[in-house]
């Protein structure tokens, strides 16, 4: 079901192209507007779907996370967060809307619980999810054998 030949749907390609441009623009704006480069630390939690950024021990920005999905490098597979029952509900957020969007429009990848890992296909899934859920940015966390992919929402400068 995850055969790459099923990804030539012209409507899907148009959605991906628009989502890619949107993600590129929003990501650059997020980094520039909030100074998310250089000596920046962050802390995040899947339990409460929260992320904070700090500099020199002072929090300057907070946001909400929605987990898009994860890549198992050992298994070479992607799993949508909506299909992962082990995740806290807070971090899954509204990701079900992405599955529904794929189902309603007969787009590949979005309604499938998982698929074989292809970096470009994962990038497409992430960017379309960001567009569907109107995210301010994308964020990822990696370990040796796992990649966790998130959307960033509701960014707010910390008081003080």
Short mmCIF file of C-alpha atoms in Angstrom, two decimals:
data_model
loop_
_atom_site.label_atom_id
_atom_site.label_comp_id
_atom_site.label_asym_id
_atom_site.label_seq_id
_atom_site.Cartn_x
_atom_site.Cartn_y
_atom_site.Cartn_z
CA UNK A 1 0.00 0.00 0.00
CA UNK A 2 2.95 2.37 0.39
CA UNK A 3 4.35 1.74 -3.09
CA UNK A 4 6.03 4.90 -4.33
CA UNK A 5 4.17 4.66 -7.66
CA UNK A 6 0.95 5.60 -5.86
CA UNK A 7 2.38 9.05 -5.12
CA UNK A 8 1.94 10.56 -8.58
CA UNK A 9 -1.54 11.86 -7.93
CA UNK A 10 -1.51 15.36 -9.45
CA UNK A 11 -3.77 16.81 -6.74
CA UNK A 12 -1.40 15.47 -4.10
CA UNK A 13 1.58 17.04 -5.88
CA UNK A 14 -0.19 20.42 -5.90
CA UNK A 15 -0.99 20.15 -2.18
CA UNK A 16 2.63 19.19 -1.42
CA UNK A 17 4.02 22.08 -3.49
CA UNK A 18 1.80 24.63 -1.73
CA UNK A 19 2.55 23.10 1.70
CA UNK A 20 6.31 23.11 1.01
CA UNK A 21 6.28 26.83 0.17
CA UNK A 22 4.10 27.63 3.18
CA UNK A 23 6.34 25.62 5.53
CA UNK A 24 9.53 27.21 4.17
CA UNK A 25 8.13 30.72 4.65
CA UNK A 26 6.64 30.09 8.10
CA UNK A 27 9.76 28.30 9.38
CA UNK A 28 12.02 31.17 8.31
CA UNK A 29 9.67 33.71 9.90
CA UNK A 30 9.51 31.74 13.15
CA UNK A 31 13.31 31.48 13.42
CA UNK A 32 13.85 35.14 12.53
CA UNK A 33 10.98 36.64 14.54
CA UNK A 34 11.79 34.78 17.75
CA UNK A 35 15.58 34.53 17.44
CA UNK A 36 15.67 30.74 17.41
CA UNK A 37 19.26 30.45 16.24
CA UNK A 38 22.58 30.61 18.00
CA UNK A 39 22.88 29.83 21.71
CA UNK A 40 19.30 28.72 22.36
CA UNK A 41 18.28 25.91 24.68
CA UNK A 42 14.90 24.22 24.74
CA UNK A 43 12.87 21.89 26.92
CA UNK A 44 9.86 19.95 25.79
CA UNK A 45 7.34 17.49 27.12
CA UNK A 46 5.05 15.09 25.33
CA UNK A 47 2.90 14.75 28.45
CA UNK A 48 1.64 18.33 28.28
CA UNK A 49 2.61 19.05 24.63
CA UNK A 50 4.64 22.08 25.70
CA UNK A 51 7.97 23.49 24.55
CA UNK A 52 10.01 26.38 25.95
CA UNK A 53 13.08 28.10 24.56
CA UNK A 54 15.60 29.85 26.77
CA UNK A 55 18.84 31.76 26.61
CA UNK A 56 21.21 31.95 29.59
CA UNK A 57 18.65 30.19 31.77
CA UNK A 58 15.81 32.62 30.99
CA UNK A 59 12.75 31.37 29.13
CA UNK A 60 11.87 33.75 26.30
CA UNK A 61 9.38 31.75 24.23
CA UNK A 62 6.74 29.07 24.80
CA UNK A 63 4.69 26.98 22.42
CA UNK A 64 2.42 24.01 22.02
CA UNK A 65 3.49 20.82 20.24
CA UNK A 66 1.51 18.41 18.13
CA UNK A 67 3.33 15.22 17.31
CA UNK A 68 3.02 14.43 13.61
CA UNK A 69 4.65 11.02 13.70
CA UNK A 70 7.84 9.09 14.20
CA UNK A 71 10.44 7.32 12.11
CA UNK A 72 12.03 4.10 13.28
CA UNK A 73 15.39 4.02 11.55
CA UNK A 74 15.89 0.41 12.67
CA UNK A 75 12.62 -0.67 11.02
CA UNK A 76 12.83 1.95 8.23
CA UNK A 77 9.22 2.94 8.87
CA UNK A 78 7.01 5.95 9.59
CA UNK A 79 4.11 5.84 12.07
CA UNK A 80 1.55 8.65 12.30
CA UNK A 81 0.90 9.85 15.83
CA UNK A 82 -2.85 9.29 15.35
CA UNK A 83 -2.03 5.57 14.91
CA UNK A 84 0.27 5.38 17.94
CA UNK A 85 -1.83 4.44 20.98
CA UNK A 86 1.11 4.84 23.38
CA UNK A 87 1.22 8.65 23.04
CA UNK A 88 -0.29 11.06 25.57
CA UNK A 89 -3.50 12.60 24.14
CA UNK A 90 -2.18 16.16 24.62
CA UNK A 91 0.67 15.69 22.14
CA UNK A 92 -1.54 14.01 19.54
CA UNK A 93 -3.72 17.12 19.50
CA UNK A 94 -5.76 17.56 16.31
CA UNK A 95 -3.59 15.32 14.10
CA UNK A 96 -6.69 13.24 13.31
CA UNK A 97 -7.73 16.15 11.03
CA UNK A 98 -4.72 15.36 8.82
CA UNK A 99 -5.86 11.75 8.42
CA UNK A 100 -9.40 12.94 7.62
CA UNK A 101 -8.07 15.46 5.07
CA UNK A 102 -6.22 12.65 3.28
CA UNK A 103 -9.23 10.37 3.37
CA UNK A 104 -11.70 13.02 2.14
CA UNK A 105 -9.43 14.04 -0.76
CA UNK A 106 -8.21 10.54 -1.63
CA UNK A 107 -4.60 11.57 -1.01
CA UNK A 108 -1.95 8.93 -0.37
CA UNK A 109 0.07 8.65 2.82
CA UNK A 110 -2.14 10.77 5.10
CA UNK A 111 -4.77 8.12 5.92
CA UNK A 112 -2.28 5.23 6.13
CA UNK A 113 -1.23 4.39 9.73
CA UNK A 114 2.34 3.97 8.54
CA UNK A 115 4.54 3.52 5.50
CA UNK A 116 8.07 2.55 4.51
CA UNK A 117 10.57 5.28 5.37
CA UNK A 118 11.51 7.52 2.45
CA UNK A 119 12.97 10.88 3.59
CA UNK A 120 11.14 12.82 0.86
CA UNK A 121 7.82 11.17 1.65
CA UNK A 122 8.24 11.96 5.36
CA UNK A 123 9.05 15.58 4.43
CA UNK A 124 5.87 15.76 2.32
CA UNK A 125 3.76 14.30 5.13
CA UNK A 126 5.21 16.76 7.65
CA UNK A 127 4.65 19.81 5.44
CA UNK A 128 1.10 18.85 4.50
CA UNK A 129 0.30 18.23 8.19
CA UNK A 130 1.69 21.70 9.00
CA UNK A 131 -0.55 23.23 6.37
CA UNK A 132 -3.71 21.33 7.36
CA UNK A 133 -3.25 22.26 11.05
CA UNK A 134 -2.01 25.81 10.34
CA UNK A 135 1.20 25.31 12.33
CA UNK A 136 3.67 28.11 12.93
CA UNK A 137 6.60 25.78 12.39
CA UNK A 138 8.06 22.29 12.30
CA UNK A 139 10.41 20.76 14.82
CA UNK A 140 12.15 17.39 15.10
CA UNK A 141 14.02 15.50 17.80
CA UNK A 142 16.34 12.61 16.92
CA UNK A 143 18.06 9.79 18.75
CA UNK A 144 20.28 7.11 17.27
CA UNK A 145 17.40 5.06 15.91
CA UNK A 146 14.30 7.27 16.20
CA UNK A 147 13.09 10.57 14.77
CA UNK A 148 10.16 12.39 16.38
CA UNK A 149 8.41 14.99 14.23
CA UNK A 150 6.30 17.82 15.63
CA UNK A 151 4.27 20.86 14.66
CA UNK A 152 4.74 24.05 16.68
CA UNK A 153 1.69 26.18 17.54
CA UNK A 154 0.65 29.08 19.76
CA UNK A 155 4.07 30.69 20.11
CA UNK A 156 4.14 33.36 22.80
CA UNK A 157 6.90 35.49 24.21
CA UNK A 158 7.46 34.77 27.88
CA UNK A 159 6.54 37.52 30.33
CA UNK A 160 9.42 39.38 31.83
#
